[in-house]
Short mmCIF file of C-alpha atoms and ligand atoms in Angstrom, two decimals:
data_model
loop_
_atom_site.label_atom_id
_atom_site.label_comp_id
_atom_site.label_asym_id
_atom_site.label_seq_id
_atom_site.Cartn_x
_atom_site.Cartn_y
_atom_site.Cartn_z
CA MET W 1 114.49 129.65 159.77
CA ALA W 2 114.92 132.07 157.06
CA GLU W 3 112.09 132.75 154.19
CA THR W 4 111.61 130.48 151.54
CA THR W 5 110.01 130.90 147.76
CA LEU W 6 109.27 128.27 145.29
CA ILE W 7 109.33 130.27 141.90
CA ARG W 8 107.91 126.79 139.87
CA GLY W 9 106.82 125.96 136.14
CA GLY W 10 108.96 127.38 134.20
CA LEU W 11 111.35 126.78 131.84
CA LEU W 12 114.92 127.69 133.73
CA VAL W 13 117.29 129.55 131.11
CA THR W 14 121.02 129.98 131.95
CA ALA W 15 123.78 130.49 129.77
CA ALA W 16 124.76 126.74 129.86
CA GLU W 17 121.38 125.29 130.43
CA GLU W 18 117.67 125.07 129.32
CA THR W 19 115.60 122.71 131.20
CA PRO W 20 112.18 123.00 133.19
CA ALA W 21 112.83 123.27 136.36
CA ASP W 22 111.98 125.05 139.60
CA VAL W 23 113.91 127.51 142.33
CA LEU W 24 114.34 127.46 145.80
CA ILE W 25 114.70 130.31 147.99
CA GLU W 26 115.84 130.82 151.22
CA GLY W 27 116.58 134.29 152.14
CA GLU W 28 118.96 135.71 149.97
CA ARG W 29 120.35 132.96 147.96
CA VAL W 30 119.06 129.85 145.68
CA ALA W 31 118.70 126.97 147.42
CA ALA W 32 118.26 124.36 144.94
CA VAL W 33 116.75 123.84 141.66
CA ALA W 34 114.94 120.68 140.96
CA ALA W 35 112.97 119.23 138.33
CA ARG W 36 109.83 120.60 137.78
CA GLY W 37 107.34 118.11 139.41
CA SER W 38 109.51 116.75 141.23
CA GLU W 39 109.32 115.37 144.53
CA ALA W 40 111.61 118.07 146.13
CA ALA W 41 109.71 120.52 144.40
CA GLU W 42 106.32 119.13 145.38
CA ALA W 43 107.88 118.98 149.28
CA TRP W 44 108.76 122.61 149.37
CA ALA W 45 105.74 123.81 148.22
CA ARG W 46 104.20 121.63 150.57
CA GLY W 47 106.29 123.42 153.16
CA GLY W 48 105.04 126.63 153.43
CA ALA W 49 107.42 128.75 151.19
CA GLU W 50 105.78 131.70 148.79
CA VAL W 51 105.37 130.34 145.71
CA ILE W 52 106.11 132.74 142.63
CA ASP W 53 103.67 131.33 139.21
CA ALA W 54 105.96 130.70 136.56
CA GLU W 55 103.63 128.85 134.44
CA GLY W 56 104.41 129.62 130.32
CA HIS W 57 108.04 132.10 131.36
CA TYR W 58 111.20 131.99 131.82
CA VAL W 59 113.32 131.88 134.41
CA ILE W 60 116.86 133.65 134.46
CA PRO W 61 118.93 135.42 136.36
CA GLY W 62 119.08 138.47 136.57
CA GLY W 63 120.51 141.25 133.85
CA VAL W 64 124.02 142.31 134.85
CA ASP W 65 124.95 145.67 132.93
CA ALA W 66 128.86 146.64 133.35
CA HIS W 67 128.63 150.12 132.91
CA THR W 68 126.39 152.53 133.63
CA HIS W 69 127.48 156.16 134.46
CA MET W 70 124.54 157.77 137.53
CA GLU W 71 125.17 160.49 138.14
CA MET W 72 128.57 161.47 136.50
CA PRO W 73 129.86 165.00 135.62
CA PHE W 74 130.19 165.22 131.88
CA GLY W 75 130.27 168.30 129.19
CA GLY W 76 129.08 170.93 132.35
CA THR W 77 126.59 168.30 133.50
CA TYR W 78 125.77 165.63 135.31
CA ALA W 79 124.01 162.48 133.95
CA SER W 80 120.95 163.22 134.34
CA ASP W 81 119.79 159.08 136.59
CA THR W 82 119.87 159.24 140.27
CA PHE W 83 121.58 156.31 141.48
CA GLU W 84 117.87 155.95 142.74
CA THR W 85 116.52 156.12 139.52
CA GLY W 86 119.00 154.21 137.33
CA THR W 87 118.95 151.11 139.90
CA ARG W 88 114.78 151.32 139.52
CA ALA W 89 115.18 151.66 136.45
CA ALA W 90 117.92 148.76 135.66
CA ALA W 91 115.20 147.23 138.09
CA TRP W 92 112.04 147.18 135.98
CA GLY W 93 113.96 146.03 133.02
CA GLY W 94 114.67 142.61 134.82
CA THR W 95 118.32 144.04 135.23
CA THR W 96 119.73 143.24 138.78
CA THR W 97 123.58 143.60 139.36
CA ILE W 98 125.66 147.49 138.05
CA VAL W 99 129.11 148.09 137.89
CA ASP W 100 128.74 151.70 137.37
CA PHE W 101 132.11 154.37 136.70
CA ALA W 102 133.70 155.98 140.32
CA VAL W 103 135.26 158.99 138.28
CA GLN W 104 139.29 160.45 139.62
CA ARG W 105 139.66 163.95 137.93
CA ALA W 106 142.14 166.34 137.10
CA GLY W 107 144.45 166.50 140.64
CA GLU W 108 142.51 164.05 142.77
CA SER W 109 143.49 161.01 144.22
CA LEU W 110 141.10 157.62 143.52
CA ARG W 111 140.63 157.36 147.34
CA ALA W 112 139.04 160.55 147.12
CA SER W 113 136.92 159.44 144.37
CA VAL W 114 135.64 156.01 144.41
CA ASP W 115 135.01 157.56 148.13
CA ALA W 116 132.50 159.98 146.05
CA TRP W 117 131.04 156.97 144.69
CA HIS W 118 130.12 155.87 148.05
CA ALA W 119 128.39 158.50 149.53
CA LYS W 120 126.85 158.62 145.66
CA ALA W 121 125.18 154.84 145.87
CA ASP W 122 125.13 153.76 149.52
CA GLY W 123 122.19 154.00 150.85
CA ALA W 124 120.01 154.90 147.25
CA CYS W 125 120.50 151.75 145.40
CA ALA W 126 118.04 149.66 144.10
CA ILE W 127 119.80 146.31 143.10
CA ASP W 128 123.18 145.41 144.16
CA TYR W 129 126.00 147.42 142.88
CA GLY W 130 129.77 147.72 142.15
CA PHE W 131 132.48 149.99 141.09
CA HIS W 132 135.04 150.40 138.48
CA ALA W 133 137.78 152.49 138.78
CA ILE W 134 138.24 154.96 135.63
CA VAL W 135 142.04 156.84 135.66
CA GLY W 136 142.05 160.09 135.14
CA ASP W 137 144.97 161.65 136.31
CA ALA W 138 148.06 158.58 136.75
CA VAL W 139 150.44 160.15 138.57
CA PRO W 140 152.87 158.02 140.10
CA ASP W 141 150.79 158.20 143.52
CA ALA W 142 147.24 156.94 142.18
CA LEU W 143 149.48 153.70 140.38
CA LYS W 144 150.00 153.41 144.08
CA GLU W 145 146.40 153.55 144.92
CA LEU W 146 145.48 150.68 142.33
CA ASP W 147 145.93 148.22 144.78
CA ALA W 148 143.64 149.11 147.77
CA LEU W 149 141.34 149.27 145.28
CA VAL W 150 142.07 146.15 143.80
CA ASP W 151 141.55 144.30 147.80
CA GLU W 152 138.58 146.51 148.00
CA GLY W 153 136.37 144.65 145.16
CA ILE W 154 137.37 147.19 142.64
CA THR W 155 139.10 145.03 140.22
CA SER W 156 139.31 146.95 136.89
CA PHE W 157 140.21 150.24 135.74
CA LYS W 158 138.88 151.85 133.41
CA MET W 159 140.79 155.19 130.17
CA PHE W 160 140.29 156.34 127.73
CA MET W 161 142.08 157.67 124.67
CA ALA W 162 139.53 159.74 124.10
CA TYR W 163 138.67 163.64 125.59
CA PRO W 164 141.66 165.42 125.67
CA GLY W 165 142.05 167.38 128.46
CA VAL W 166 138.47 165.64 130.58
CA PHE W 167 138.94 162.34 131.24
CA TYR W 168 141.98 161.48 128.71
CA SER W 169 145.04 159.86 129.28
CA ASP W 170 148.44 159.90 126.93
CA ASP W 171 149.90 156.03 125.83
CA GLY W 172 152.39 156.55 128.59
CA ARG W 173 150.39 157.25 130.99
CA ILE W 174 148.53 154.16 129.87
CA LEU W 175 151.49 151.96 129.42
CA ARG W 176 152.16 152.12 133.57
CA THR W 177 148.51 152.30 134.27
CA MET W 178 149.00 148.32 132.49
CA GLN W 179 151.63 147.58 133.97
CA ARG W 180 151.15 147.75 137.94
CA ALA W 181 147.14 146.56 136.44
CA ALA W 182 149.34 143.59 135.27
CA ALA W 183 150.68 143.42 138.55
CA ASN W 184 147.93 143.15 140.71
CA GLY W 185 145.29 141.26 138.41
CA GLY W 186 143.08 143.76 138.00
CA LEU W 187 141.16 144.28 134.22
CA MET W 188 142.21 147.37 131.88
CA MET W 189 139.15 149.04 130.36
CA MET W 190 139.10 151.24 127.59
CA HIS W 191 137.59 153.26 125.83
CA ALA W 192 139.31 153.43 121.74
CA GLU W 193 139.17 156.12 120.22
CA ASN W 194 141.84 158.60 118.83
CA GLY W 195 141.05 162.11 120.60
CA LEU W 196 144.04 164.52 119.91
CA ALA W 197 142.90 163.03 115.76
CA ILE W 198 139.49 164.17 116.24
CA ASP W 199 139.51 167.42 118.27
CA VAL W 200 141.85 167.79 114.81
CA LEU W 201 139.01 166.97 112.85
CA VAL W 202 135.37 168.76 115.38
CA GLU W 203 138.10 172.19 115.28
CA GLN W 204 137.36 171.52 111.50
CA ALA W 205 134.16 170.64 111.02
CA LEU W 206 133.20 174.24 113.33
CA ALA W 207 135.65 176.12 111.30
CA GLU W 208 133.54 174.32 108.45
CA GLY W 209 129.60 175.62 109.25
CA ARG W 210 129.20 171.52 109.50
CA THR W 211 127.38 172.74 113.91
CA GLY W 212 124.86 170.26 113.88
CA PRO W 213 124.42 166.59 115.63
CA GLU W 214 125.81 164.70 112.63
CA ALA W 215 129.49 166.10 112.11
CA HIS W 216 129.66 164.04 116.15
CA GLY W 217 129.85 161.07 113.88
CA GLN W 218 131.58 162.32 110.75
CA VAL W 219 134.91 163.16 113.02
CA ARG W 220 134.75 160.34 115.09
CA ARG W 221 135.73 158.14 111.87
CA GLU W 222 135.93 154.86 112.60
CA LEU W 223 139.40 154.37 111.48
CA LEU W 224 140.51 156.45 114.47
CA GLU W 225 137.99 153.92 116.77
CA SER W 226 140.04 151.32 114.92
CA GLU W 227 143.65 152.43 115.65
CA ALA W 228 143.35 153.41 119.10
CA VAL W 229 142.04 149.37 119.82
CA HIS W 230 144.98 148.62 118.17
CA ARG W 231 147.16 151.05 119.38
CA ALA W 232 145.26 149.67 123.65
CA VAL W 233 145.83 145.55 122.36
CA ARG W 234 149.65 146.38 121.63
CA LEU W 235 149.59 148.32 125.12
CA ALA W 236 148.46 146.03 126.89
CA GLN W 237 150.51 143.61 125.44
CA VAL W 238 153.54 145.11 125.67
CA ALA W 239 152.59 145.53 129.68
CA GLY W 240 151.28 142.15 129.58
CA ALA W 241 147.78 143.00 130.56
CA PRO W 242 144.18 142.03 129.77
CA LEU W 243 142.18 144.25 128.13
CA TYR W 244 138.74 145.03 127.38
CA ILE W 245 137.56 147.28 124.85
CA VAL W 246 134.51 149.21 126.14
CA HIS W 247 131.77 150.49 123.79
CA VAL W 248 132.76 148.30 120.55
CA SER W 249 130.81 150.18 117.37
CA ALA W 250 132.64 150.29 114.21
CA GLY W 251 133.56 147.02 112.57
CA GLN W 252 137.35 148.12 111.49
CA ALA W 253 137.13 147.49 114.98
CA VAL W 254 135.75 144.27 115.80
CA GLU W 255 138.76 143.64 112.96
CA GLU W 256 141.34 144.78 115.22
CA ILE W 257 139.84 142.49 118.63
CA ALA W 258 139.63 139.08 116.42
CA ARG W 259 142.55 139.70 114.97
CA ALA W 260 144.00 139.76 118.69
CA ARG W 261 142.17 137.14 119.91
CA ASP W 262 143.42 135.10 117.30
CA ASP W 263 146.39 136.09 118.62
CA GLY W 264 146.19 134.79 121.65
CA LEU W 265 145.91 137.76 123.41
CA ASN W 266 143.67 138.35 126.72
CA VAL W 267 141.97 140.79 124.37
CA PHE W 268 137.84 141.54 125.64
CA ALA W 269 134.71 143.42 124.61
CA GLU W 270 131.91 145.09 124.54
CA THR W 271 129.06 146.42 122.52
CA CYS W 272 125.69 147.97 122.81
CA PRO W 273 122.10 147.60 122.18
CA GLN W 274 122.65 152.17 119.97
CA TYR W 275 124.78 150.52 117.47
CA LEU W 276 123.17 147.37 117.35
CA TYR W 277 120.04 149.13 116.45
CA LEU W 278 119.87 152.79 116.12
CA SER W 279 122.67 154.42 113.03
CA VAL W 280 123.96 157.98 112.04
CA ASP W 281 120.90 158.16 110.21
CA ASP W 282 119.60 158.76 114.04
CA LEU W 283 122.31 161.29 115.11
CA ALA W 284 121.05 162.82 110.84
CA ARG W 285 117.83 164.09 112.04
CA PRO W 286 116.35 167.20 111.89
CA ASP W 287 115.94 169.91 114.11
CA PHE W 288 118.49 168.84 116.65
CA GLU W 289 115.93 166.29 117.75
CA GLY W 290 119.87 164.09 116.18
CA ALA W 291 121.63 165.26 120.08
CA LYS W 292 119.65 162.40 121.14
CA TYR W 293 121.62 160.28 119.32
CA VAL W 294 124.95 161.60 120.98
CA CYS W 295 126.85 159.46 122.05
CA SER W 296 130.89 158.21 121.95
CA THR W 297 132.11 156.15 120.40
CA PRO W 298 129.19 157.25 118.09
CA LEU W 299 125.88 155.47 115.80
CA ARG W 300 127.33 154.52 112.82
CA PRO W 301 126.29 153.23 109.52
CA ARG W 302 124.16 150.44 109.43
CA GLU W 303 125.77 148.32 107.29
CA HIS W 304 127.93 147.67 110.83
CA GLN W 305 125.09 146.45 112.89
CA GLU W 306 125.87 142.43 110.72
CA MET W 307 129.19 142.77 111.94
CA LEU W 308 128.77 143.48 115.51
CA TRP W 309 125.82 140.59 115.39
CA ARG W 310 128.18 138.25 113.82
CA ALA W 311 131.22 139.14 117.24
CA LEU W 312 129.07 138.71 119.48
CA ARG W 313 127.22 135.11 117.36
CA THR W 314 131.08 133.74 117.27
CA GLY W 315 132.41 135.56 120.70
CA ASP W 316 134.22 138.26 118.89
CA LEU W 317 132.46 140.51 120.66
CA SER W 318 131.89 138.39 124.78
CA VAL W 319 129.48 141.45 126.04
CA VAL W 320 126.58 143.41 125.73
CA SER W 321 126.28 146.69 128.14
CA THR W 322 124.18 149.23 128.16
CA ASP W 323 126.50 152.39 128.31
CA HIS W 324 123.78 153.97 129.82
CA CYS W 325 124.52 157.74 130.69
CA PRO W 326 121.21 159.73 130.19
CA PHE W 327 121.17 163.32 129.58
CA CYS W 328 118.23 165.57 128.95
CA PHE W 329 116.91 166.39 125.76
CA LYS W 330 115.88 170.11 126.74
CA GLY W 331 118.01 172.02 129.25
CA GLN W 332 121.50 169.21 128.39
CA LYS W 333 121.79 168.26 125.13
CA GLU W 334 121.08 171.87 124.33
CA LEU W 335 124.02 172.40 125.74
CA GLY W 336 125.32 171.96 122.58
CA LEU W 337 123.71 173.99 120.17
CA GLY W 338 125.00 175.59 117.33
CA ASP W 339 128.16 173.17 118.42
CA PHE W 340 127.35 169.76 118.55
CA SER W 341 131.11 169.71 120.00
CA LYS W 342 128.75 171.08 123.34
CA ILE W 343 126.27 167.98 123.36
CA PRO W 344 127.82 166.55 126.61
CA ASN W 345 128.48 162.95 124.83
CA GLY W 346 125.87 159.73 125.90
CA MET W 347 122.36 158.00 125.71
CA PRO W 348 119.49 156.27 127.59
CA GLY W 349 119.39 152.57 127.69
CA VAL W 350 120.25 150.35 131.16
CA GLU W 351 115.60 149.64 130.71
CA HIS W 352 115.63 148.12 128.32
CA ARG W 353 119.06 146.14 126.74
CA MET W 354 117.23 142.56 128.72
CA ASP W 355 114.27 143.27 126.26
CA LEU W 356 116.59 144.69 123.32
CA LEU W 357 118.73 141.27 123.15
CA HIS W 358 115.07 139.12 123.71
CA GLN W 359 114.17 141.62 120.41
CA ALA W 360 116.82 139.33 119.16
CA VAL W 361 116.00 135.97 120.12
CA LEU W 362 113.14 136.34 118.43
CA ASP W 363 114.10 137.57 114.97
CA GLY W 364 116.66 135.15 114.89
CA ARG W 365 120.15 136.82 115.73
CA ILE W 366 121.30 135.01 118.92
CA SER W 367 120.19 132.06 120.71
CA ARG W 368 117.86 131.59 124.18
CA ARG W 369 121.45 130.44 125.40
CA ARG W 370 123.47 133.33 123.84
CA TRP W 371 120.75 136.12 125.14
CA ILE W 372 121.52 135.39 129.08
CA GLU W 373 125.79 134.70 128.27
CA LEU W 374 126.37 137.97 126.65
CA ALA W 375 123.31 139.97 129.37
CA CYS W 376 123.87 137.70 132.62
CA ALA W 377 126.68 135.13 132.59
CA ALA W 378 129.48 137.52 130.37
CA PRO W 379 129.62 140.98 133.11
CA ALA W 380 129.35 138.29 135.48
CA ARG W 381 132.44 136.28 134.02
CA MET W 382 133.90 139.14 133.11
CA PHE W 383 134.08 142.22 136.57
CA GLY W 384 134.56 138.94 139.40
CA LEU W 385 130.90 138.61 139.94
CA TYR W 386 130.27 134.30 138.71
CA PRO W 387 128.61 132.68 140.05
CA ARG W 388 127.12 134.60 142.87
CA LYS W 389 125.54 136.41 139.81
CA GLY W 390 124.91 135.48 136.69
CA THR W 391 123.68 132.58 136.89
CA ILE W 392 120.93 130.79 138.82
CA ALA W 393 122.24 128.47 141.72
CA PRO W 394 123.11 126.86 144.49
CA GLY W 395 124.27 129.51 146.51
CA ALA W 396 124.12 131.95 144.27
CA ASP W 397 122.25 135.29 144.96
CA ALA W 398 118.52 135.14 144.44
CA ASP W 399 118.93 136.80 141.46
CA ILE W 400 116.15 136.42 139.15
CA VAL W 401 113.74 137.61 136.59
CA VAL W 402 110.75 135.74 135.35
CA TYR W 403 110.29 136.58 131.94
CA ASP W 404 106.90 136.60 129.84
CA PRO W 405 108.30 136.10 126.84
CA GLY W 406 105.21 137.20 124.78
CA ALA W 407 104.42 140.37 126.02
CA GLY W 408 105.13 142.88 123.93
CA HIS W 409 104.73 146.69 124.07
CA VAL W 410 105.90 149.87 123.23
CA LEU W 411 109.85 151.71 124.54
CA SER W 412 109.09 155.17 125.24
CA ALA W 413 109.59 158.46 127.95
CA GLY W 414 105.91 158.34 128.10
CA THR W 415 106.48 155.27 129.79
CA HIS W 416 110.11 154.11 130.99
CA HIS W 417 112.16 154.53 134.00
CA MET W 418 114.94 156.13 133.70
CA ASN W 419 115.04 159.98 134.37
CA VAL W 420 115.51 161.28 130.62
CA ASP W 421 112.50 163.59 128.92
CA TYR W 422 113.74 160.55 125.50
CA SER W 423 113.79 157.73 124.77
CA ALA W 424 116.48 156.71 121.78
CA TYR W 425 113.72 153.40 120.50
CA GLU W 426 109.85 156.48 121.11
CA GLY W 427 108.27 153.62 119.30
CA LEU W 428 110.20 151.60 119.20
CA HIS W 429 108.37 147.63 119.30
CA VAL W 430 109.31 144.48 121.40
CA THR W 431 108.08 141.17 121.80
CA GLY W 432 109.44 139.71 125.27
CA GLU W 433 109.46 141.71 129.75
CA ALA W 434 110.01 140.75 133.18
CA ARG W 435 106.91 140.11 135.19
CA THR W 436 108.58 139.40 138.11
CA VAL W 437 112.54 140.88 139.53
CA LEU W 438 113.34 139.16 142.32
CA SER W 439 117.38 141.37 143.51
CA ARG W 440 118.58 138.57 146.45
CA GLY W 441 115.43 136.83 147.27
CA ARG W 442 113.87 140.78 147.83
CA VAL W 443 110.79 140.90 145.40
CA VAL W 444 111.94 144.14 143.20
CA VAL W 445 109.28 144.54 140.71
CA ASP W 446 106.31 142.40 140.44
CA ARG W 447 103.61 142.56 138.01
CA GLY W 448 104.00 146.53 136.01
CA ALA W 449 103.92 148.28 140.12
CA TYR W 450 107.98 148.49 141.87
CA THR W 451 108.22 146.73 144.89
CA GLY W 452 110.91 147.11 145.89
CA VAL W 453 113.62 149.80 148.43
CA ALA W 454 115.80 152.58 148.34
CA GLY W 455 119.27 151.67 149.86
CA HIS W 456 118.27 147.79 149.57
CA GLY W 457 121.18 147.34 146.92
CA ARG W 458 124.16 146.62 148.07
CA PHE W 459 128.06 147.15 147.25
CA VAL W 460 129.44 144.44 145.39
CA ARG W 461 133.25 143.46 145.77
CA ARG W 462 133.91 142.11 142.87
CA GLY W 463 137.11 139.26 142.65
CA LEU W 464 139.34 139.32 139.56
CA CYS W 465 138.72 138.64 136.29
CA GLY W 466 136.26 135.41 135.85
CA GLU W 467 137.58 134.93 132.33
CA LEU W 468 141.72 134.81 133.01
CA ILE W 469 142.04 132.61 136.44
N1 URP D 501 129.50 156.74 125.81
C1 URP D 501 129.63 157.99 125.91
O1 URP D 501 128.82 158.98 124.70
N2 URP D 501 129.31 158.79 127.30
C2 URP D 501 129.73 157.97 128.23
C3 URP D 501 131.29 157.87 128.87
C4 URP D 501 131.81 157.18 128.04
O2 URP D 501 131.52 155.78 128.32
O3 URP D 501 132.45 158.32 127.02
ZN1 ZN D 502 132.91 155.19 126.98
ZN1 ZN D 503 130.60 154.63 129.18
#
């Protein structure tokens, strides 16, 4: 008989309900959910199940972070978290599934890129993981490979309207890839910024002697995000493909998305905690410290944050992911000293998403159920993982967090578990913390101790986008 665990005495919070309930786990799955103190729950306790006391805590689904970049090559270096360190940090923060991006480089097949990502992740991960495919070279042979990827559970394809000469695809390649996605059921993901126009502004900024990190925010204009969102929406409409816009930061971009959704198009989007909590003021920090905050799309003026929060409440933004892509300040961000365009783009965050969104619950910005919807259920549905992930129900994977809503702590590089030498939120006090984290029934974090193991996490074959089927 499989090992049994009983999580007893907590407040079960899912995207759909909040109720005092006990959760029985058999092996890797949730076996049953019963009202607190019910005869069924007491019988489990008497039956010898290992008991996790959740009194005074929330019992929530493990977080699903649908946008991470472990070991991603960028700007002549690699993101500093490996699958081992990055998934461990995710677990510490109450995230039990990540979906990372396999990067197809120019001249490479998609098969080779996916194989390379499997090689990095296999045997290394603390928690379960899936892959999206970055289509960086959409030649006809690559497009043919997309159907096989869907069959393998890689059911979403990302393209870039930004980064010319690196990941950039022109509109023709984007349209062809979208047409293929429309045919095979894959979900198109888009980094929507007008990269060609941005490169002109970069050249001009450098020529004018504007070389510091703050110029990164100045050249990546809000209009160049909203223009690209508009174009991506129209291309997807022409192709008849669903579309998911990643890391939305500008209010005008949200307006484009809202318009598309009002028109009945299958357009979805995410934002990330950095756009909700940080701003261009951070990019302007002196002594090159702004480099820590260089990511694309860039941080925006503070007034955009209100628009993003509103869209998270109304549903125009469906998901909060991290876009975790850490580079150390020393030696990596410093590659851009004297030329902001050489600062590797990306920020650390996989460990803090659940807590930063819980803080938003305490601040009255979102409800508790919306917290779980944005961080767990919606990303799971969007990317074909639901109801195996993203909720707590019989048959679901026992990816569960016993969350202490009153535990105050300060975010800091001195205490975080990500493999990066700074915290983007250094000194920020948040209330709420994952106390016990289970990944497929195994306790991987318990009261401040890591009990997981590299290789416990398995590759998850995802289904098609659950918002559409
Ligand atoms: N976002 C970012 O700055 N770096 C990671 C790559 C991407 O998602 O564009
Ligand atoms: Zn991007
Ligand atoms: Zn990204």
